[in-house]
mmCIF file with all atom_site columns, C-alpha atoms in Angstrom:
data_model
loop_
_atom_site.group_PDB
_atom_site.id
_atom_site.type_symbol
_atom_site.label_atom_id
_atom_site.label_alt_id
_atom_site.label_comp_id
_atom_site.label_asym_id
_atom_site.label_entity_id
_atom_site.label_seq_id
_atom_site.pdbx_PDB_ins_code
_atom_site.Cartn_x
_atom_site.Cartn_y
_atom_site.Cartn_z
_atom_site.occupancy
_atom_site.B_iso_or_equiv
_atom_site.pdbx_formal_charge
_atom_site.auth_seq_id
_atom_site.auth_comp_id
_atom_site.auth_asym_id
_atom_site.auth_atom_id
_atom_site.pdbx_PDB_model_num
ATOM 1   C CA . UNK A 1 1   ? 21.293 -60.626 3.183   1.00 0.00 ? 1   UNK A CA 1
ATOM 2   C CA . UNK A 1 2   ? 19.725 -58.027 5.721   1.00 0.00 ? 2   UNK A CA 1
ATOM 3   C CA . UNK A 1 3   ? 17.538 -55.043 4.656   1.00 0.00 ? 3   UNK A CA 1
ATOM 4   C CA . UNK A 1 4   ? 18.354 -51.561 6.418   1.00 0.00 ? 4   UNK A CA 1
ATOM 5   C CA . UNK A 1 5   ? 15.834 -52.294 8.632   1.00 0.00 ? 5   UNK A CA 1
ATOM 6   C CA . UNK A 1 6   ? 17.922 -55.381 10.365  1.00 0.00 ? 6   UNK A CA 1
ATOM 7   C CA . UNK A 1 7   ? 15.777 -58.255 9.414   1.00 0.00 ? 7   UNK A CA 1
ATOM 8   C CA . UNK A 1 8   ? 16.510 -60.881 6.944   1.00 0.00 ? 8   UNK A CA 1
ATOM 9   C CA . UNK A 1 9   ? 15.452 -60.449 3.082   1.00 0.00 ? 9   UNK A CA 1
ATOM 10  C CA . UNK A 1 10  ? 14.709 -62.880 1.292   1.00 0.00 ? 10  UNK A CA 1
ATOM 11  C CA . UNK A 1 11  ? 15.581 -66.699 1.284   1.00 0.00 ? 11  UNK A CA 1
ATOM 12  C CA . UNK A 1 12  ? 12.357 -69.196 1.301   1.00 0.00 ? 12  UNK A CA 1
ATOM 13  C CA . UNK A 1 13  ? 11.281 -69.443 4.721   1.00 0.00 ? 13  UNK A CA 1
ATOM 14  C CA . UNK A 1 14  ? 8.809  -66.487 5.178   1.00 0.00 ? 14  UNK A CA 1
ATOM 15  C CA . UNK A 1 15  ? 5.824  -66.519 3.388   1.00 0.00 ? 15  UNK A CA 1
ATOM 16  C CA . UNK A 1 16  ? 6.293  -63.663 0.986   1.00 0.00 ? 16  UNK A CA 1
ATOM 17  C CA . UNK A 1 17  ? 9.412  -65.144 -0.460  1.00 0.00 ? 17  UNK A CA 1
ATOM 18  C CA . UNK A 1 18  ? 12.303 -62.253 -1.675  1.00 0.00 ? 18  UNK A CA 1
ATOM 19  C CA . UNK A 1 19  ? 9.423  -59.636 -1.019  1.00 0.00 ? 19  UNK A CA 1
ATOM 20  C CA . UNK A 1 20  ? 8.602  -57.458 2.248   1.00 0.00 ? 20  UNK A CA 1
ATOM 21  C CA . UNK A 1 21  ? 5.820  -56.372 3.638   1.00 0.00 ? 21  UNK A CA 1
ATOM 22  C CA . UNK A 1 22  ? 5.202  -52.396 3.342   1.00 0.00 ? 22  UNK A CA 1
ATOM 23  C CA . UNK A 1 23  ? 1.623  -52.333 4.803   1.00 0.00 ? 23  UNK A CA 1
ATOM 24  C CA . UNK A 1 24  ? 2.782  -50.067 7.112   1.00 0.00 ? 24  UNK A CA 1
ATOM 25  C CA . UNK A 1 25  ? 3.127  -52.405 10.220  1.00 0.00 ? 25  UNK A CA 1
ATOM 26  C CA . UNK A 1 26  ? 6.274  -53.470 11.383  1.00 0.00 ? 26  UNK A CA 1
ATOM 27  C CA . UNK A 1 27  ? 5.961  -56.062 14.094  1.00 0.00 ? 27  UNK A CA 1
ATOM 28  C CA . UNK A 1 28  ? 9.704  -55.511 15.683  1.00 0.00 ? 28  UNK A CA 1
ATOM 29  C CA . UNK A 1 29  ? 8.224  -51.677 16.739  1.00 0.00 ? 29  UNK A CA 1
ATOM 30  C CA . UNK A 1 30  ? 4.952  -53.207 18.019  1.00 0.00 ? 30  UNK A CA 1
ATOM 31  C CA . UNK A 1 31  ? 7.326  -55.007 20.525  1.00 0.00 ? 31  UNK A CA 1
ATOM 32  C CA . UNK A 1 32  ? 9.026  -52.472 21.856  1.00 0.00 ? 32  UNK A CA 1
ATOM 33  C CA . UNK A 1 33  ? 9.018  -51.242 25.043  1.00 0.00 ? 33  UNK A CA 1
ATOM 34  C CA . UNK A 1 34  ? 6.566  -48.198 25.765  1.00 0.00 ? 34  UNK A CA 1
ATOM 35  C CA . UNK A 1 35  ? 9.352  -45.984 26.324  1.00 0.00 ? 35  UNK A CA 1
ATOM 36  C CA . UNK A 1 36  ? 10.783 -46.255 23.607  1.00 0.00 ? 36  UNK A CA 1
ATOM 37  C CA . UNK A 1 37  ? 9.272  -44.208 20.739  1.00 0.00 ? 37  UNK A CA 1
ATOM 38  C CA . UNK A 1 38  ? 10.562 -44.098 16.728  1.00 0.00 ? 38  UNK A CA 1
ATOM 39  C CA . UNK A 1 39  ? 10.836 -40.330 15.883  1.00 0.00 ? 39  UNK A CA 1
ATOM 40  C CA . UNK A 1 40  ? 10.659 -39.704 12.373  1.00 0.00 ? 40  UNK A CA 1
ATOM 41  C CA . UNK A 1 41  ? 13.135 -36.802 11.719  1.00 0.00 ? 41  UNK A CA 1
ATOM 42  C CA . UNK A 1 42  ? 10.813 -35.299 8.727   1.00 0.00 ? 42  UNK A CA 1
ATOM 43  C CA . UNK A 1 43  ? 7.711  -34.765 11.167  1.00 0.00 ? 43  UNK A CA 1
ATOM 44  C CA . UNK A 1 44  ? 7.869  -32.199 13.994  1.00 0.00 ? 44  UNK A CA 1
ATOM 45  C CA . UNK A 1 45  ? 4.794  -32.742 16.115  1.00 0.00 ? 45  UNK A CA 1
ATOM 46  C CA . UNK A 1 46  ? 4.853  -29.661 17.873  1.00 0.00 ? 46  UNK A CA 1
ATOM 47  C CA . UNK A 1 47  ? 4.617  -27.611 14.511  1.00 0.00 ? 47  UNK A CA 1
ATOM 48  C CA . UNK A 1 48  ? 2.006  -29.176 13.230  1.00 0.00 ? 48  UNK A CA 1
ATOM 49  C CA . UNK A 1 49  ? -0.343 -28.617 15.858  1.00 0.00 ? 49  UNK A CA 1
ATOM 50  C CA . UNK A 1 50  ? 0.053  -31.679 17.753  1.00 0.00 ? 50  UNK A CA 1
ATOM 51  C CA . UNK A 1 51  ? 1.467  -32.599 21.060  1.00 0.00 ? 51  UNK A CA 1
ATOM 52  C CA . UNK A 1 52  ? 2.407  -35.482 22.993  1.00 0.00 ? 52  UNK A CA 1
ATOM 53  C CA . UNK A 1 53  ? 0.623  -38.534 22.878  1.00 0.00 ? 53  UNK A CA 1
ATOM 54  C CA . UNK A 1 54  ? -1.426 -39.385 25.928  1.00 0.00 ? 54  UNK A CA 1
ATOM 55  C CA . UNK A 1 55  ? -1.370 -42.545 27.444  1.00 0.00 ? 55  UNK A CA 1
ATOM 56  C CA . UNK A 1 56  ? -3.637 -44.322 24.825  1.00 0.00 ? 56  UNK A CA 1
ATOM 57  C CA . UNK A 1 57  ? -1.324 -43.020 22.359  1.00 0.00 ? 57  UNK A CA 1
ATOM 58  C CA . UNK A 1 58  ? -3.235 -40.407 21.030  1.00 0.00 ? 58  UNK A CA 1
ATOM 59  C CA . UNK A 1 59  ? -1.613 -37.200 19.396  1.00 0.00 ? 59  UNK A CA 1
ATOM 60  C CA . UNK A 1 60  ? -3.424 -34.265 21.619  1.00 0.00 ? 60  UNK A CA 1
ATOM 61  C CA . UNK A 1 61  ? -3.535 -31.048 20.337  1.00 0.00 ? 61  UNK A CA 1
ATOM 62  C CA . UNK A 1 62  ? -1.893 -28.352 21.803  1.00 0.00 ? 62  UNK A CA 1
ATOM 63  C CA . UNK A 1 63  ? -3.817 -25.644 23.450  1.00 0.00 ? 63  UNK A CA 1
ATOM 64  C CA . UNK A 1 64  ? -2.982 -21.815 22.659  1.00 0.00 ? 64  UNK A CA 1
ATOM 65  C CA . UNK A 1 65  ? -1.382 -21.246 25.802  1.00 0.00 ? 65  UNK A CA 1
ATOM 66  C CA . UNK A 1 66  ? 0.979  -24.312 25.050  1.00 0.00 ? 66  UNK A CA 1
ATOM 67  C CA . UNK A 1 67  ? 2.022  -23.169 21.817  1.00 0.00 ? 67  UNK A CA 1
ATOM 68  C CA . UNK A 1 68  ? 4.106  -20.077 22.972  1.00 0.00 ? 68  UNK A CA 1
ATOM 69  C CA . UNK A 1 69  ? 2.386  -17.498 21.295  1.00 0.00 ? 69  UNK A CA 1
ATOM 70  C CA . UNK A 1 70  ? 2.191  -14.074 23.151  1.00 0.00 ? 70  UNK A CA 1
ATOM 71  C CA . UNK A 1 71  ? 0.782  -11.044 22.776  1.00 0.00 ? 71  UNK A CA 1
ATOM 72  C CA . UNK A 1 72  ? 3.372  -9.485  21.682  1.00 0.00 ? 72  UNK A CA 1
ATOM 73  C CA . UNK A 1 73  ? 3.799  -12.058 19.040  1.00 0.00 ? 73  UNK A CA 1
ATOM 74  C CA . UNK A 1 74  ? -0.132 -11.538 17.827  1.00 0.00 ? 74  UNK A CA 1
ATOM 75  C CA . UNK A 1 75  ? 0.535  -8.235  17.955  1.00 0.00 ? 75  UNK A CA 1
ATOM 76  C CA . UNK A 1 76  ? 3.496  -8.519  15.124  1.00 0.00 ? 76  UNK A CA 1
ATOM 77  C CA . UNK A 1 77  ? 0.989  -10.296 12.883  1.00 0.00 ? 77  UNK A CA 1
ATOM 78  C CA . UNK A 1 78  ? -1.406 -7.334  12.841  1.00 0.00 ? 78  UNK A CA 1
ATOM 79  C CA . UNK A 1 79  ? 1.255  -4.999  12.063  1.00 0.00 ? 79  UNK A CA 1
ATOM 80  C CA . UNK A 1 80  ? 1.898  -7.110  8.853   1.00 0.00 ? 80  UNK A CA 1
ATOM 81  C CA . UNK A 1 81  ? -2.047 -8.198  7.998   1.00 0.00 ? 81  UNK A CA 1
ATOM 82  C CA . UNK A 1 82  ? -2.229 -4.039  8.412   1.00 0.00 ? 82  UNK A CA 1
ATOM 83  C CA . UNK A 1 83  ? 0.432  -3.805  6.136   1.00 0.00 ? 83  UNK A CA 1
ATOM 84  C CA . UNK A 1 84  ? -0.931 -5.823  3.414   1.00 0.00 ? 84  UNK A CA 1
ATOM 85  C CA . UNK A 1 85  ? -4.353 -4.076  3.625   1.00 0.00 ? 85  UNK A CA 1
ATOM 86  C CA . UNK A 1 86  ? -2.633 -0.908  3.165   1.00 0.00 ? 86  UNK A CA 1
ATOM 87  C CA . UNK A 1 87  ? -3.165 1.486   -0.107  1.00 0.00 ? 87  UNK A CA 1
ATOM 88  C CA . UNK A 1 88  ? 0.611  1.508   -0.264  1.00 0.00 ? 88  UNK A CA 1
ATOM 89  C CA . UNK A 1 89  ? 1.667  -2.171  -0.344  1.00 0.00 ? 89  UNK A CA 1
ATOM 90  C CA . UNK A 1 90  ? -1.657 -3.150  -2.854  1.00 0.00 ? 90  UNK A CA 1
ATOM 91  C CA . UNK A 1 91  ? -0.344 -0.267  -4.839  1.00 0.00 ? 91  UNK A CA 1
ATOM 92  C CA . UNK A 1 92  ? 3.373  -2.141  -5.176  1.00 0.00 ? 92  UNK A CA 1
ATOM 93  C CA . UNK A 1 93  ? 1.462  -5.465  -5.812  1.00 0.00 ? 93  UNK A CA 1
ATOM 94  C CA . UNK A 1 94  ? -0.707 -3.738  -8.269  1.00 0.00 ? 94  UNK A CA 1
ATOM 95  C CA . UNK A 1 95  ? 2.547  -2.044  -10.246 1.00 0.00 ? 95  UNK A CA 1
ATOM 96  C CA . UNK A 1 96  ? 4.013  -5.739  -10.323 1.00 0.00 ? 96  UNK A CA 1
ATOM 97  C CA . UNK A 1 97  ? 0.774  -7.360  -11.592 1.00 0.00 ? 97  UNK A CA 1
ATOM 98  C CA . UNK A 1 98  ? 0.867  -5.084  -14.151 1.00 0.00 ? 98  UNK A CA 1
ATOM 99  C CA . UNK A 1 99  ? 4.073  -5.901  -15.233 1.00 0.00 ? 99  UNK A CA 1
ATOM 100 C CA . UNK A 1 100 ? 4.248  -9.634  -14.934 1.00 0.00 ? 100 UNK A CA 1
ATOM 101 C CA . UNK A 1 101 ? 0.798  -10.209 -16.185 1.00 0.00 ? 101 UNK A CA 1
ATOM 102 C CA . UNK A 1 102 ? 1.151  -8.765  -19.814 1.00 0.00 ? 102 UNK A CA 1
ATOM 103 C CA . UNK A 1 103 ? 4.996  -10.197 -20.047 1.00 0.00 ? 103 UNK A CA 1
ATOM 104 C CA . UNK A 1 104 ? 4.058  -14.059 -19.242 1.00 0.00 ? 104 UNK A CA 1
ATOM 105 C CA . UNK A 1 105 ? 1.328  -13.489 -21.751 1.00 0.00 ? 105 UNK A CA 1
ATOM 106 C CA . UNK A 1 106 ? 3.465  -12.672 -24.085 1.00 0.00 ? 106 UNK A CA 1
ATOM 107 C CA . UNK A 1 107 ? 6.436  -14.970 -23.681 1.00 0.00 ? 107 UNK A CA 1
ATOM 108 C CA . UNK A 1 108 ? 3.839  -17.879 -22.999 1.00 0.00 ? 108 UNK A CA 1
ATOM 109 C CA . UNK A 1 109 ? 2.176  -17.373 -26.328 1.00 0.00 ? 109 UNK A CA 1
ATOM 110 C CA . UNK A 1 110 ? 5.823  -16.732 -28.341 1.00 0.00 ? 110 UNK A CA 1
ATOM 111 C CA . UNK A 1 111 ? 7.525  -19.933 -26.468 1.00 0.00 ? 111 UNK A CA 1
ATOM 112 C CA . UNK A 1 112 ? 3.599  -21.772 -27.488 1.00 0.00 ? 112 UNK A CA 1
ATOM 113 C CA . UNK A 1 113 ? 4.374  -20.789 -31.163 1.00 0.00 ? 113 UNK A CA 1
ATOM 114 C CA . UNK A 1 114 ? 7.092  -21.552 -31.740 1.00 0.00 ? 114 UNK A CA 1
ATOM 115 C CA . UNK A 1 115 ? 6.683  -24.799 -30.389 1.00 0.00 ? 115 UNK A CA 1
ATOM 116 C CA . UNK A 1 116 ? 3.245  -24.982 -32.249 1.00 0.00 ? 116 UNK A CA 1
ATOM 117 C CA . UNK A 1 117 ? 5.019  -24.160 -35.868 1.00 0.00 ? 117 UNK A CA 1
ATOM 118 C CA . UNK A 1 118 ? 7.993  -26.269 -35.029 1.00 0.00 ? 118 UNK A CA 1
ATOM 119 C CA . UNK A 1 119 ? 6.137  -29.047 -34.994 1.00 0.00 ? 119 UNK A CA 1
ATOM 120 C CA . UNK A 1 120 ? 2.709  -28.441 -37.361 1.00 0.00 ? 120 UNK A CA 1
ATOM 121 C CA . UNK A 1 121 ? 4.832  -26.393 -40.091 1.00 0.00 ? 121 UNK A CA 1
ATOM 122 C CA . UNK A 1 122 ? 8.336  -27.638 -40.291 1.00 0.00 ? 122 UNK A CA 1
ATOM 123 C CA . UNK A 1 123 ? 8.585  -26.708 -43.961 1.00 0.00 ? 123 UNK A CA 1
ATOM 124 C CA . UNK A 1 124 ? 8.195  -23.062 -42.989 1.00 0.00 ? 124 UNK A CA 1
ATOM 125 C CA . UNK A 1 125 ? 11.126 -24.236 -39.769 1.00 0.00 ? 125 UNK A CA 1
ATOM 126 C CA . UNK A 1 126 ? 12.787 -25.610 -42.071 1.00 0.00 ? 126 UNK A CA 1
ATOM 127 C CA . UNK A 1 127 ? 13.351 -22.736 -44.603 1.00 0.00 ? 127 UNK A CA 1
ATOM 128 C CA . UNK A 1 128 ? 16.740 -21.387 -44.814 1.00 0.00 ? 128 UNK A CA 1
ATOM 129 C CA . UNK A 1 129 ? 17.481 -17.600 -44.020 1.00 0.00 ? 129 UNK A CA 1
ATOM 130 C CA . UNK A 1 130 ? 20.960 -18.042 -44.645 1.00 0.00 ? 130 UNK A CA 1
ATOM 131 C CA . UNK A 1 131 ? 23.215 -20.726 -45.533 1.00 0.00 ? 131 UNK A CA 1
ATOM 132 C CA . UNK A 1 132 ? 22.410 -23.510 -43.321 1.00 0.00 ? 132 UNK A CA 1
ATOM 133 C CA . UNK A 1 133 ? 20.831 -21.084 -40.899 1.00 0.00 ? 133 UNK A CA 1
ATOM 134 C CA . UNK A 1 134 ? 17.210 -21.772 -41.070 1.00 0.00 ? 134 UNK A CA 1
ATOM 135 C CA . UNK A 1 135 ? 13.973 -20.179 -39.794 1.00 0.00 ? 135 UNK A CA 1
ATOM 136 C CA . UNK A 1 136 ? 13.632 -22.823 -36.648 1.00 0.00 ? 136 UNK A CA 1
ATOM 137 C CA . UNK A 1 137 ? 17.368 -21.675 -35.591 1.00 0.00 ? 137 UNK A CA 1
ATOM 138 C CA . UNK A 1 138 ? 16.924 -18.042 -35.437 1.00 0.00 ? 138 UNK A CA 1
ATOM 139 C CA . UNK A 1 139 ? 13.298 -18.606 -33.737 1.00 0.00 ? 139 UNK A CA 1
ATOM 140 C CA . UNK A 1 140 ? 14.913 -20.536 -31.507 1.00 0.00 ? 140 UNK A CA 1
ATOM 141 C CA . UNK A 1 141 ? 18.112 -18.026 -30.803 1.00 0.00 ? 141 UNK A CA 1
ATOM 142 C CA . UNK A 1 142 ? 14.859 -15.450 -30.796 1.00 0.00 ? 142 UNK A CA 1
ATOM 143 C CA . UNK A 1 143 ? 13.428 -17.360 -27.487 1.00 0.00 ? 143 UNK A CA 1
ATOM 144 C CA . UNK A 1 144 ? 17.048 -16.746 -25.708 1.00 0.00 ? 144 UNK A CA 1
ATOM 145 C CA . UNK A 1 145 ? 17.049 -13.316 -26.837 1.00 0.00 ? 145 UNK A CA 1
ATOM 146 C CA . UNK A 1 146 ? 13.974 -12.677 -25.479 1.00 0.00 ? 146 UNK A CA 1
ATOM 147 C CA . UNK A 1 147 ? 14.339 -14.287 -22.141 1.00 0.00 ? 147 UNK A CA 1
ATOM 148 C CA . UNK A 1 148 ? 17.451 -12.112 -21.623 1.00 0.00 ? 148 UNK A CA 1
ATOM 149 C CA . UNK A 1 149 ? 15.251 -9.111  -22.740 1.00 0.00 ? 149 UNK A CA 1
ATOM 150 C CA . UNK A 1 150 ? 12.205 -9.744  -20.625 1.00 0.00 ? 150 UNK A CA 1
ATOM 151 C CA . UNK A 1 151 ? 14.833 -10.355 -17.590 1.00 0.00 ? 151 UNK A CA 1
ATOM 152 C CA . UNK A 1 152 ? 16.506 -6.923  -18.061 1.00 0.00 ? 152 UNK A CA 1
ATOM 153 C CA . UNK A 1 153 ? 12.767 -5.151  -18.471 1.00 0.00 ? 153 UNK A CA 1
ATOM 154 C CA . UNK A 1 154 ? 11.428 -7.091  -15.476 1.00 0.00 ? 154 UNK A CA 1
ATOM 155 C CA . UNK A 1 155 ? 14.988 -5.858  -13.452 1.00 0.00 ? 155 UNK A CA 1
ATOM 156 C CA . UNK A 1 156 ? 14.449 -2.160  -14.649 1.00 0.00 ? 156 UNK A CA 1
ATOM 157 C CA . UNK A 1 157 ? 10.788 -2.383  -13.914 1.00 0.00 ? 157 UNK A CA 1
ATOM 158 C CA . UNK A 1 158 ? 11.348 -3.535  -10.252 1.00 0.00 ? 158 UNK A CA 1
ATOM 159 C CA . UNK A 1 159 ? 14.227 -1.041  -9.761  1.00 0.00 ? 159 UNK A CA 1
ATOM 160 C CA . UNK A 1 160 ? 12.296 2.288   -11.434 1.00 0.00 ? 160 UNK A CA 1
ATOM 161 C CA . UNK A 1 161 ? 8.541  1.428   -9.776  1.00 0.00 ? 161 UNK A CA 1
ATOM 162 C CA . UNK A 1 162 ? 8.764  -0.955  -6.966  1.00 0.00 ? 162 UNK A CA 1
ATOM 163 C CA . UNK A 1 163 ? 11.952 -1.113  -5.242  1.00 0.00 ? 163 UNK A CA 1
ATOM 164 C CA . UNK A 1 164 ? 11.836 2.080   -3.958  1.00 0.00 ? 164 UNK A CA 1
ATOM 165 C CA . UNK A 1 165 ? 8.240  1.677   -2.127  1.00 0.00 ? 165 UNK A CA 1
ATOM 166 C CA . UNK A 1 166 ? 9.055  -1.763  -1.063  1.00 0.00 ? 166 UNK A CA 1
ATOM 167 C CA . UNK A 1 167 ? 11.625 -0.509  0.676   1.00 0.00 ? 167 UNK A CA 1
ATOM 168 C CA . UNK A 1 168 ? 9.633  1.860   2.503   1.00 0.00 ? 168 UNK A CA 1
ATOM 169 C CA . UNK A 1 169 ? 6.990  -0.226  3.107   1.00 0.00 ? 169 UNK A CA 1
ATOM 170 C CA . UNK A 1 170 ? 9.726  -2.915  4.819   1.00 0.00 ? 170 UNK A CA 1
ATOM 171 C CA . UNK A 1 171 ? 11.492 -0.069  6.453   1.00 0.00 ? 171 UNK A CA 1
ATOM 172 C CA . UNK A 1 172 ? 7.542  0.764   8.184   1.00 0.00 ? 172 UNK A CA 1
ATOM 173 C CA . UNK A 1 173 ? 7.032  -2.651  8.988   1.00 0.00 ? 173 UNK A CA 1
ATOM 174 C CA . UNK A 1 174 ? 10.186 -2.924  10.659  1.00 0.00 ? 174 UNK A CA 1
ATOM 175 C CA . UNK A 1 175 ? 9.886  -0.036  13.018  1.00 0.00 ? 175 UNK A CA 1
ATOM 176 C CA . UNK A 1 176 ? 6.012  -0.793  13.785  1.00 0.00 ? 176 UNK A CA 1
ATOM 177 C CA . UNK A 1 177 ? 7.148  -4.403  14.869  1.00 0.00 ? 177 UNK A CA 1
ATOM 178 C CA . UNK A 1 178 ? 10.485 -3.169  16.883  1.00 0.00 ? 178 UNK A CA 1
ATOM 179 C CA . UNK A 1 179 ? 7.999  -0.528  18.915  1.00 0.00 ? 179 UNK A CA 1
ATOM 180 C CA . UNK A 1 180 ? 5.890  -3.859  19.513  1.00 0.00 ? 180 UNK A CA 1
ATOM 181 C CA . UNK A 1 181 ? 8.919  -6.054  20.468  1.00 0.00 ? 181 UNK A CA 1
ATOM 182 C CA . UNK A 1 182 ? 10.091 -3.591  22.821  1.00 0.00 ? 182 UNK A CA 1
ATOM 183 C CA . UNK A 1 183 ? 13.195 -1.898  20.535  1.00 0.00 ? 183 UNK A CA 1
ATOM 184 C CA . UNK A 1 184 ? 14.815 -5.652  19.814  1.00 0.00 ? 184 UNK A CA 1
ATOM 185 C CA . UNK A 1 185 ? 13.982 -6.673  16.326  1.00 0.00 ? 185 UNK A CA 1
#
C-alpha cells in the first residue's frame, strides 16, 4: 500500500514498521533539484511579509518599496484612522456599546440560570405548571423567546440610532478616499 505522499507504508522492512515519520523532514524533497520548490497553497509569502528566498534559502523580507504600497494607498489609510478618531464614528460605537453591553449581560446571566437551576434545583425544574408542562419546559421555551426578542430590539436599535449615521459616516469615507484615488473608487 502507498501513502498520498508516493512512498510505501508499511510492510517490515523500514525501521519504523506500519508507522511514518512526521518529524517534519522528508528526504524525497531534500533530493530534489534546486529548481524545483514545494509551494504550500495555504501560505502566501508575499503577504506575510516575506519574499523570495535568496540563494542560501533564506526567506528575505520585502522592503517597502517592494511591497506596492503608494502614496496614494497610505493616504486611504489616514482617511479611515481619521475616521475612526472622529466624534462621529466613536459616537456610533458608543450608541452600540450601549446597547450590546447591558443585553449580553442580561441574556448571559438568564441562559447561566437557567442552566444553574436546571441542574442544582431540578425539583423546582421539575414542578409542573400545567399538565405535563413543567417549570424547566417553559424556562426553556422562555430562552427562545427571548433570543427572538433581544434579536428584534438589537434590529430596531441599529435601524432607529445607528444605521442612519453609519451610513453617513461610510458615505464620508467613501468620497474622502475617491478624491484620494483620483475619482475611481
Amino acid at each position: 500500500m502507498q501513502s498520498s505522499n508516493g512512498r510505501p507504508r508499511g510492510g517490515g522492512g523500514d525501521p519504523e514498521g506500519a508507522t511514518e515519520s512526521h518529524d517534519g523532514f522528508d528526504p524525497a524533497l531534500s533530493e530534489a533539484p534546486a529548481a524545483v520548490r514545494y509551494d504550500d497553497p495555504w501560505y502566501d509569502a508575499l503577504a506575510s511579509g516575506w519574499g523570495e528566498l535568496n540563494d542560501a534559502g533564506a526567506a528575505v523580507p520585502l522592503s517597502v518599496a517592494e511591497t506596492g504600497r503608494t502614496r496614494r494607498e497610505d493616504a486611504a489609510a489616514e482617511v479611515y484612522l481619521q475616521v475612526q478618531r472622529s466624534a462621529a464614528f466613536q459616537e456610533v460605537r458608543s450608541r452600540y456599546r450601549r446597547f450590546v453591553v447591558p443585553a449580553f449581560i442580561g441574556f448571559f446571566g438568564w441562559y447561566v440560570g437557567y442552566v444553574v437551576t436546571a441542574t442544582t434545583a431540578p425539583g423546582l425544574m421539575a414542578r409542573p405548571v400545567a399538565g405535563a408542562v413543567n417549570v424547566a419546559m417553559v424556562a426553556g421555551l422562555g430562552q427562545f423567546l427571548t433570543t427572538f426578542l433581544l434579536t428584534w430590539a438589537y434590529a430596531r436599535h441599529a435601524r432607529l440610532r445607528r444605521d442612519r449615521a453609519a451610513l453617513e459616516l461610510r458615505w464620508d469615507t467613501q468620497e474622502l478616499t475617491r478624491g484620494i484615488r483620483g475619482g475611481a473608487s
